[in-house]
Short mmCIF file of C-alpha atoms in Angstrom, two decimals:
data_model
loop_
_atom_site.label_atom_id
_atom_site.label_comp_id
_atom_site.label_asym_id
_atom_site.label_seq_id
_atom_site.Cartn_x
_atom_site.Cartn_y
_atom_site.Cartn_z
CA UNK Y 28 187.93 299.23 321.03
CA UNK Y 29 188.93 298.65 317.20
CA UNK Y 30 187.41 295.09 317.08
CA UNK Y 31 184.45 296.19 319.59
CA UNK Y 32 183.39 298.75 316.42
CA UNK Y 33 183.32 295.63 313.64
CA UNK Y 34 179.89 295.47 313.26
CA UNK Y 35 178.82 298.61 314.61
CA UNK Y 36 176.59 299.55 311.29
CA UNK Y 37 174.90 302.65 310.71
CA UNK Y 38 171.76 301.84 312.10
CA UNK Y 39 173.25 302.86 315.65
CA UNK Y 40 172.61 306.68 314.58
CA UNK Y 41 168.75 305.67 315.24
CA UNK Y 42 169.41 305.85 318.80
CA UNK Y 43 170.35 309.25 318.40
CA UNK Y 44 167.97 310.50 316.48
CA UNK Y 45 165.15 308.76 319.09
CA UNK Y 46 167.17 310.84 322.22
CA UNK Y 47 167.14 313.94 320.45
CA UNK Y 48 163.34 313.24 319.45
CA UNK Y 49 162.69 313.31 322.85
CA UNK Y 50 163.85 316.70 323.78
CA UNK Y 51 162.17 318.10 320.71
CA UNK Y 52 159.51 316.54 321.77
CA UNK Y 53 159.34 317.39 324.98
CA UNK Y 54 160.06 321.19 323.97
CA UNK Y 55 157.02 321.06 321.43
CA UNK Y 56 154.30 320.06 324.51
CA UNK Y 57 155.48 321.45 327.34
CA UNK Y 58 157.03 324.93 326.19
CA UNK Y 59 158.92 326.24 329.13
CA UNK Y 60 158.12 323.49 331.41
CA UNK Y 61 160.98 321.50 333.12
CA UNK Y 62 163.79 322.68 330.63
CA UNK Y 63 166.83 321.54 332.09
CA UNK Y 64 165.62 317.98 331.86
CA UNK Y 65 165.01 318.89 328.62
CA UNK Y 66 168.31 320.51 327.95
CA UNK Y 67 169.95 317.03 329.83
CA UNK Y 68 168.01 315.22 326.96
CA UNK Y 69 169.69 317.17 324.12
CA UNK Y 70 173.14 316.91 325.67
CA UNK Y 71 172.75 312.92 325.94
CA UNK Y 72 171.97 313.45 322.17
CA UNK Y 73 174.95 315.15 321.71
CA UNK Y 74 177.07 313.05 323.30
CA UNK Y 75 175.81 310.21 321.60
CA UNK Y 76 176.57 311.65 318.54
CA UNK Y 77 180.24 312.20 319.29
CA UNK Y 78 180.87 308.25 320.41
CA UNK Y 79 179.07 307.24 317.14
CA UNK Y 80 181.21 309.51 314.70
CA UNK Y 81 184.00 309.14 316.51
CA UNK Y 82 183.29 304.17 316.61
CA UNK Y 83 182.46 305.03 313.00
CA UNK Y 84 185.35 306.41 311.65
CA UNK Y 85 187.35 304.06 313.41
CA UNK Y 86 184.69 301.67 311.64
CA UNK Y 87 185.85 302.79 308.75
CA UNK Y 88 189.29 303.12 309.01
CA UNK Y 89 190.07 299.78 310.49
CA UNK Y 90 186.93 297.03 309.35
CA UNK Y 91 186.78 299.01 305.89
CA UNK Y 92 185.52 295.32 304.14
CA UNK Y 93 182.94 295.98 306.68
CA UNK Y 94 182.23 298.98 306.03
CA UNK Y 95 181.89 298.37 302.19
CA UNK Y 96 179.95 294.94 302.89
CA UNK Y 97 177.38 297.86 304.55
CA UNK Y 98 176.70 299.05 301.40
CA UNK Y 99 176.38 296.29 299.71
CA UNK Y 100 173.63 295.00 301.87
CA UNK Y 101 170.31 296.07 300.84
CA UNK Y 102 169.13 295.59 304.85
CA UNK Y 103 171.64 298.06 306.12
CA UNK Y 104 172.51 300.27 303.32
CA UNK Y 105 169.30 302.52 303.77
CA UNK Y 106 170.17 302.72 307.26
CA UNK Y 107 172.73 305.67 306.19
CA UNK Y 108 169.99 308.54 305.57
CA UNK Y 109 169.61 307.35 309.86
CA UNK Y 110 173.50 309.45 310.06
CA UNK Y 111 171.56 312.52 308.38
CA UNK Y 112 169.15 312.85 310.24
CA UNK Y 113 171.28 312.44 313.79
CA UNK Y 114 172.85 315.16 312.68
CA UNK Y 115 169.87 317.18 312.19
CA UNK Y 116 168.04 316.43 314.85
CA UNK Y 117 170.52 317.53 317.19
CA UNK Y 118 171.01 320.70 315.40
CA UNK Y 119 167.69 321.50 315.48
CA UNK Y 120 167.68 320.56 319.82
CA UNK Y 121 170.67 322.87 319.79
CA UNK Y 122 168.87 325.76 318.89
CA UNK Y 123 165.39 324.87 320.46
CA UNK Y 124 167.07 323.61 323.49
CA UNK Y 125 170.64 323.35 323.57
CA UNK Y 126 170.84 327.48 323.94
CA UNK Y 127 169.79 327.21 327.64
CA UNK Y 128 173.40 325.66 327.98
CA UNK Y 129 175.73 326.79 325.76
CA UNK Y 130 174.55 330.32 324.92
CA UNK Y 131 172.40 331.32 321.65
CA UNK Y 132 175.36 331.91 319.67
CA UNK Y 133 177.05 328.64 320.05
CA UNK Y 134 173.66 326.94 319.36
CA UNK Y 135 172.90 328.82 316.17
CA UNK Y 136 176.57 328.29 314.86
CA UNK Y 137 176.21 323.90 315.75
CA UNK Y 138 172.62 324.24 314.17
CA UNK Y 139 174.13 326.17 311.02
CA UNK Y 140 177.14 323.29 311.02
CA UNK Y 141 174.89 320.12 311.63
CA UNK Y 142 172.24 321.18 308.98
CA UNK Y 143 174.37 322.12 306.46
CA UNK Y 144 176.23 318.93 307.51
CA UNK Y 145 173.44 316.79 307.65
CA UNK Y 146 171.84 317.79 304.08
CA UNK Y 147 174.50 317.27 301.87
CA UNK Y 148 174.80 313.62 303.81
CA UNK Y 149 170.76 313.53 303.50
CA UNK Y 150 170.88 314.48 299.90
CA UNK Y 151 173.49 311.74 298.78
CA UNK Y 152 171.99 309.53 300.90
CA UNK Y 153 168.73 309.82 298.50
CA UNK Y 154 170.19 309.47 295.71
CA UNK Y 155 172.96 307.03 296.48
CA UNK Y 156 171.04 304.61 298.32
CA UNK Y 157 168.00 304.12 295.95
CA UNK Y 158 170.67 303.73 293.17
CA UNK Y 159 172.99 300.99 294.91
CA UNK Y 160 169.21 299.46 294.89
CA UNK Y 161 168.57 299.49 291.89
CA UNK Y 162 171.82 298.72 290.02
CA UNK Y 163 173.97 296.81 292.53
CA UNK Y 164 171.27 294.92 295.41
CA UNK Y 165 168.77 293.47 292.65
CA UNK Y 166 166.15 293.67 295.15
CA UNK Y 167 162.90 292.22 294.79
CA UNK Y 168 159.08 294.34 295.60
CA UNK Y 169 158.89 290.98 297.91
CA UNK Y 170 161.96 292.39 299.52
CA UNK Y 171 160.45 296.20 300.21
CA UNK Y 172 159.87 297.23 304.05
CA UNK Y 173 160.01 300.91 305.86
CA UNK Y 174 163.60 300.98 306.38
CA UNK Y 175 164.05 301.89 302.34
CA UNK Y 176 161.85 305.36 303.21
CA UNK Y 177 165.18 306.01 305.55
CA UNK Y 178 167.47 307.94 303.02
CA UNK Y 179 164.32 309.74 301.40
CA UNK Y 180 162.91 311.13 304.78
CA UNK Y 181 166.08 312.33 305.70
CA UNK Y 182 165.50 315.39 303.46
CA UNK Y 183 162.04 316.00 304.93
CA UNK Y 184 164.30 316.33 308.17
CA UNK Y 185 166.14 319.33 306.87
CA UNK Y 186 162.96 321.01 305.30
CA UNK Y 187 161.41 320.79 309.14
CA UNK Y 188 164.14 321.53 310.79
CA UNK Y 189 166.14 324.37 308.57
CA UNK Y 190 163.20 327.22 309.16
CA UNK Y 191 165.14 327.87 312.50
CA UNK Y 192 167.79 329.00 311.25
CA UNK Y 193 165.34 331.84 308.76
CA UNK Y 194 165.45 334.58 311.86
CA UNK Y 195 169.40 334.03 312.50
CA UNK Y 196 170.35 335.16 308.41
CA UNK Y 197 170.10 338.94 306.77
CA UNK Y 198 166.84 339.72 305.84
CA UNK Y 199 165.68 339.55 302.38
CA UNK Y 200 167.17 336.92 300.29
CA UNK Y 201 168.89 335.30 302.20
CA UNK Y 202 166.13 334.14 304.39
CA UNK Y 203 164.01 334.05 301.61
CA UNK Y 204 166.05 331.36 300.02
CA UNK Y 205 166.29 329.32 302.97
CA UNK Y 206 162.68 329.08 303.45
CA UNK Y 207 162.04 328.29 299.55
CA UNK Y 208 165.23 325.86 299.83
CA UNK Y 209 163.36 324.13 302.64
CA UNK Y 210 160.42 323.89 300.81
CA UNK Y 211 161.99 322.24 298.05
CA UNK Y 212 163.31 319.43 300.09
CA UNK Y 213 159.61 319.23 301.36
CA UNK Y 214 158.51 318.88 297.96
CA UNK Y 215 161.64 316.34 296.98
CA UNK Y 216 160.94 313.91 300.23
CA UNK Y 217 157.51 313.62 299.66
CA UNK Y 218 157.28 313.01 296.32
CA UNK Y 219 159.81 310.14 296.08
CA UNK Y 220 158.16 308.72 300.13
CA UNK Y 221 154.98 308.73 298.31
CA UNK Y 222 156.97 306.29 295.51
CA UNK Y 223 158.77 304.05 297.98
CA UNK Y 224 155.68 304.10 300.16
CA UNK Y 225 153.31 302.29 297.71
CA UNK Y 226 155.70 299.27 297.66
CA UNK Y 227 156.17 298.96 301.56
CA UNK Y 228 152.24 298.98 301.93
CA UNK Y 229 151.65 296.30 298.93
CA UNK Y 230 155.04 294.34 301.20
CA UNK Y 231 152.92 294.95 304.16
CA UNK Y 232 149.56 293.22 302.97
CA UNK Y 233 150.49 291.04 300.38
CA UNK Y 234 153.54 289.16 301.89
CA UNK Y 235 152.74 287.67 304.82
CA UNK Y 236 154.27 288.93 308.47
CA UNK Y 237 158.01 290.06 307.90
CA UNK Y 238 160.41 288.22 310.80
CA UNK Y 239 159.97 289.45 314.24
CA UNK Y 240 163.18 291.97 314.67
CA UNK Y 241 161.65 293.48 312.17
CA UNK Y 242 158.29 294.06 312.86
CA UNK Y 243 158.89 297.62 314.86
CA UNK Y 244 160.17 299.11 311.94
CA UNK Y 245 156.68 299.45 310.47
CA UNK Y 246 156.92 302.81 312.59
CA UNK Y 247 159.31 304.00 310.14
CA UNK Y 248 156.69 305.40 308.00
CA UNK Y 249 155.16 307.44 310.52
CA UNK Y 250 158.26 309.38 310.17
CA UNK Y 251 157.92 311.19 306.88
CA UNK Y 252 153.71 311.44 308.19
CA UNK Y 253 154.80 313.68 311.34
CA UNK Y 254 157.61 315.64 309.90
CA UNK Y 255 156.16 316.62 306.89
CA UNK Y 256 152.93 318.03 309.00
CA UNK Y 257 155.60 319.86 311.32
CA UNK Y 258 157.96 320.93 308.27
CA UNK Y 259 154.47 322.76 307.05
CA UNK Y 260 154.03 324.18 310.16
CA UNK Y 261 157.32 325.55 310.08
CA UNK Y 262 156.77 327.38 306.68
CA UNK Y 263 153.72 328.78 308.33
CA UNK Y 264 155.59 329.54 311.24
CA UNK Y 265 158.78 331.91 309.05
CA UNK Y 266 157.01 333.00 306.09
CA UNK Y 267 155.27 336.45 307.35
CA UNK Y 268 158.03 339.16 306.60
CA UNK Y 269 160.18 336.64 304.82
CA UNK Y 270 158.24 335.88 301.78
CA UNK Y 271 155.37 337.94 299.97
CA UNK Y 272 151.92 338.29 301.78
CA UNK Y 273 150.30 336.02 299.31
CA UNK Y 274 152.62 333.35 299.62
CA UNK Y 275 152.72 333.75 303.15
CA UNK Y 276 148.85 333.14 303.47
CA UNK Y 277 149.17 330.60 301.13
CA UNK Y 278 151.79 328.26 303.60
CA UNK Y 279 149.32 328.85 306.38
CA UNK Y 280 146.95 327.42 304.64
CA UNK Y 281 148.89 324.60 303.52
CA UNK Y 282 149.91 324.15 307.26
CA UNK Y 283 146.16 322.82 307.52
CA UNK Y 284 144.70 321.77 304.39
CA UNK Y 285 147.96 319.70 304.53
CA UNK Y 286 148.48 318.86 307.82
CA UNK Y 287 145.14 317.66 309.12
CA UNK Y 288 144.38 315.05 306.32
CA UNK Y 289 148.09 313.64 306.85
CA UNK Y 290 148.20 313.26 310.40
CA UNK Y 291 144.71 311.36 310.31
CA UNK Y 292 146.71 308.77 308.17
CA UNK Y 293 149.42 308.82 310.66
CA UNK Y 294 146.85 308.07 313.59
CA UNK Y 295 145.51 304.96 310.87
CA UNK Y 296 149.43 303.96 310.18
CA UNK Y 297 149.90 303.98 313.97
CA UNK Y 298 146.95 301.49 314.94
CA UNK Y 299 148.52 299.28 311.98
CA UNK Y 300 151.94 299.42 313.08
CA UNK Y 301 151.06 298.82 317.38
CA UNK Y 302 148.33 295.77 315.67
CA UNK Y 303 151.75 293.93 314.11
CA UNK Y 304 153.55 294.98 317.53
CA UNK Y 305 151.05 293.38 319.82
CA UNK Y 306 151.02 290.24 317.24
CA UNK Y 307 154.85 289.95 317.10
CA UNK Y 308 155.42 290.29 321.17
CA UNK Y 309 153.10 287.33 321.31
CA UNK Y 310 155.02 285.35 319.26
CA UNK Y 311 158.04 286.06 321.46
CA UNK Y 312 159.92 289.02 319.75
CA UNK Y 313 162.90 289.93 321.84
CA UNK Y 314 164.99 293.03 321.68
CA UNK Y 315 166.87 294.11 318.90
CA UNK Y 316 168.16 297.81 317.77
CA UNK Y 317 164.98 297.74 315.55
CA UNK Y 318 163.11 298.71 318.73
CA UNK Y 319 164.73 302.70 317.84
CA UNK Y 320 161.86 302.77 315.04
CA UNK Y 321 159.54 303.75 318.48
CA UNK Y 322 160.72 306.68 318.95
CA UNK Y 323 161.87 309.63 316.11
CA UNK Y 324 159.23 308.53 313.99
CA UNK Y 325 156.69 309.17 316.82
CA UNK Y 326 158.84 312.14 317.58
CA UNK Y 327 157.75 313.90 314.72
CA UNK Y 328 154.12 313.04 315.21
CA UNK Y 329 154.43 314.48 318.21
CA UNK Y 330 155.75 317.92 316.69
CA UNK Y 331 153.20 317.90 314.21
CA UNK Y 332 150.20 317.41 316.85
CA UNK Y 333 151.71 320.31 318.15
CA UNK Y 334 152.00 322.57 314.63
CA UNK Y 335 148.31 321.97 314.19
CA UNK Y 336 147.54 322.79 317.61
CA UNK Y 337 149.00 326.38 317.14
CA UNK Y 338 147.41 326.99 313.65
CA UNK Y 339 144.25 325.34 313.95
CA UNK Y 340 143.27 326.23 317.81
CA UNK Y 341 142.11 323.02 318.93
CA UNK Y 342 142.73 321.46 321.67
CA UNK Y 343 142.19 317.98 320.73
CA UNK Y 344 145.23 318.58 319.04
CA UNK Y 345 147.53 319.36 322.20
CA UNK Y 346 145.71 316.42 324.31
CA UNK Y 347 146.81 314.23 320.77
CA UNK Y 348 150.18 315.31 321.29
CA UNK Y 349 151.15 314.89 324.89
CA UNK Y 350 148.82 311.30 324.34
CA UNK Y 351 151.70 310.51 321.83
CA UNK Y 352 154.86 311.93 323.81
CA UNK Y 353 153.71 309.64 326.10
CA UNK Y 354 154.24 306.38 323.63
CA UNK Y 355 157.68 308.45 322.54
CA UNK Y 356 158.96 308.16 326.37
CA UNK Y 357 157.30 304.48 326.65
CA UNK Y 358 159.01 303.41 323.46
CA UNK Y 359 162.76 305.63 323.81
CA UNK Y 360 162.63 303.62 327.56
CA UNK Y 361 162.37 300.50 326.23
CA UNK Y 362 164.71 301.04 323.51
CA UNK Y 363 167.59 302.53 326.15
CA UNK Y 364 167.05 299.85 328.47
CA UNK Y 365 167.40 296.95 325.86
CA UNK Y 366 170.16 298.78 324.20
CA UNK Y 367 171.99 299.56 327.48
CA UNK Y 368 171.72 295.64 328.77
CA UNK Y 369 173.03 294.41 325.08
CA UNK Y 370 176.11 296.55 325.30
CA UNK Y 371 177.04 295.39 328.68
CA UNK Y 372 176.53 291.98 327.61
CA UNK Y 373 178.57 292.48 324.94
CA UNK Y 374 175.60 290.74 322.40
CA UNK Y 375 175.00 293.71 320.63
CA UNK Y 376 178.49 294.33 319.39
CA UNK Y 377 179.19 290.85 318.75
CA UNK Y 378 179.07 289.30 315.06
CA UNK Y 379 176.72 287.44 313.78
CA UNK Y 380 176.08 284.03 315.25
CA UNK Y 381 176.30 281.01 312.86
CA UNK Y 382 172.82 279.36 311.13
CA UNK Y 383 171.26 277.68 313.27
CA UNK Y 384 169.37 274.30 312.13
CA UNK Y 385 166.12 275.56 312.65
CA UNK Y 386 165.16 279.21 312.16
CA UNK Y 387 164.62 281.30 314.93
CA UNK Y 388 161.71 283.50 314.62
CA UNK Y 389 162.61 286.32 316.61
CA UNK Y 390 165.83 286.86 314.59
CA UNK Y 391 166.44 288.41 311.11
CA UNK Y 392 169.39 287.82 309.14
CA UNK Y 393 171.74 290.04 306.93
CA UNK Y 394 174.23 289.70 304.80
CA UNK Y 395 177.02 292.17 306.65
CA UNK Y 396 175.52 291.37 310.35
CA UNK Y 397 174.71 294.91 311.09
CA UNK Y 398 171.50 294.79 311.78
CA UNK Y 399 170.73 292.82 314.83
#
């Protein structure tokens, strides 16, 4: 078990993060439709969480060179903000979903662990990662692709997720600052996406087709699209009786104004991203844990179809949102299955295989082998 966790990098919290996007999911379009397969969702989440904290700290402990060669990889160092927001997401199933099972209490008390948890990682992750960067990758714009918006969406995570927990604290300040505190990571993600964001689009049409593995993670940046039109929701959602009338108007209104603009550029991301997919499975792109970017990213779409269906009224909203829960199960199936026949071949876990004499298209190189 200690040498099967070598190269187990920290990309493996994706597939977390895509199980526990399917519950929420799920929750957000079919409200109290089939629940305990819902509730069997989260609890795989959970679960997977568990094996991955418990192979990463014996990561850690054991391959700590590895560990440290992580970080010093620009390709798998952004891949940390991924632990944040594992642990968010399945706070945030514990208390939408998880409660059927283990009782509201226990849900609200994991939620209140796993956010506070999951920020502070989220938060360092933001700062730590664009830093290492900066001062100790040398990176390149030529070298800029979605999986640098990882550690800055991970905040955008907390700011949808945390307004659960407003209704569960003392009213007044308390739940006041929550709600404000959540809106300032709202603020915080977006601002530094919108940075990052301009490089991986000039990346994107300036450089030429990245390798194959790599092509799915294009649907990285439909992640801070979706939750940041369901974090605004969410503000909507808490702010009557928690903030003053004024204010409270004024989130509802941003829940729109806000919300519908952004998701039409999610929609025009999308038809990018599945254009590049369609190219790269010609070419003969195989499997690789890249294939997670299918699935929380369109996750949060999925929630944020669903925010603007309950503040705007439409239905073309709700028929937008089960049309996209749909690509979340196609894509989380696809992922499982590849990742489940890897592990039982024992490929995925393996090291990196030696340079071959002729590049192989379909395979993308780093310089810890985490990223496979």
């Amino acid at each position: 078990m200690v040498t099967a966790v070598r190269y187990l990098g920290p990309n493996w919290y994706a597939s977390v993060m895509g199980t526990a996007a399917l519950a929420l999911g799920g929750a957000a379009v079919a409200g109290d439709g089939p629940r305990e397969v819902l509730v069997g969702i989260w609890a795989l989440s959970l679960l997977q969480l568990l094996v991955l904290l418990a192979a990463r700290a014996l990561h850690w402990v054991h391959h700590r060179d590895q560990a440290l060669a992580h970080l010093r990889d620009p390709a798998v160092a952004p891949f940390y903000g991924c632990l944040a927001m594992a642990l968010l997401a399945v706070g945030g199933g514990a208390l939408t979903i998880g409660r059927d099972w283990i009782g509201e209490r226990a849900a609200v008390a994991l939620d209140a662990v796993l956010f506070t948890a999951g920020t502070a990682v989220g938060l360092a992750a933001a700062v730590s990662v664009p830093y290492l960067l900066a001062v100790r990758h040398r990176v390149g714009p030529g070298q800029a692709g979605p999986v640098w918006l990882l550690p800055l969406v991970a905040p955008m995570v907390s700011a949808a997720l945390g307004p659960r927990l407003v209704p569960h604290l003392p009213p007044g300040q308390p739940r006041e600052t929550l709600l404000y505190g959540c809106f300032a990571l709202f603020g915080l993600s977006l601002l530094a996406t919108l940075l990052m964001l301009t490089l991986v689009f000039a990346r994107m049409v300036t450089g030429g087709p990245p390798p194959l593995t790599l092509v799915p993670t294009f649907f990285l940046v439909l992640g801070p699209l979706g939750q940041s039109t369901t974090a605004v929701g969410a503000f909507a959602d808490l702010a009557p009786g928690v903030v003053p009338a004024p204010f409270a108007a004024g989130f509802g209104l941003l829940a729109v104004l806000y919300g519908v603009p952004v998701m039409g550029f999610a929609l025009l991301w999308l038809a990018l991203a599945a254009a590049h997919l369609v190219r790269a499975r010609r070419a003969g792109m195989r499997f690789a844990m890249t294939w997670w970017a299918f699935t929380f990213p369109v996750g949060t779409c999925v929630t944020g179809a669903a925010s603007l269906e309950r503040h705007t009224g439409l239905a073309v909203y709700d028929w937008l949102a089960l049309g996209l829960y749909a690509l979340l199960v196609a894509g989380w199936s696809a992922a499982a299955a590849g990742t489940v026949r890897g592990l039982l071949s024992g490929e995925l876990l393996a090291g990196p295989r030696p340079a071959s004499v002729a590049p192989r298209p379909a395979t993308v190189r780093t310089t810890s082998g985490a990223v496979r």
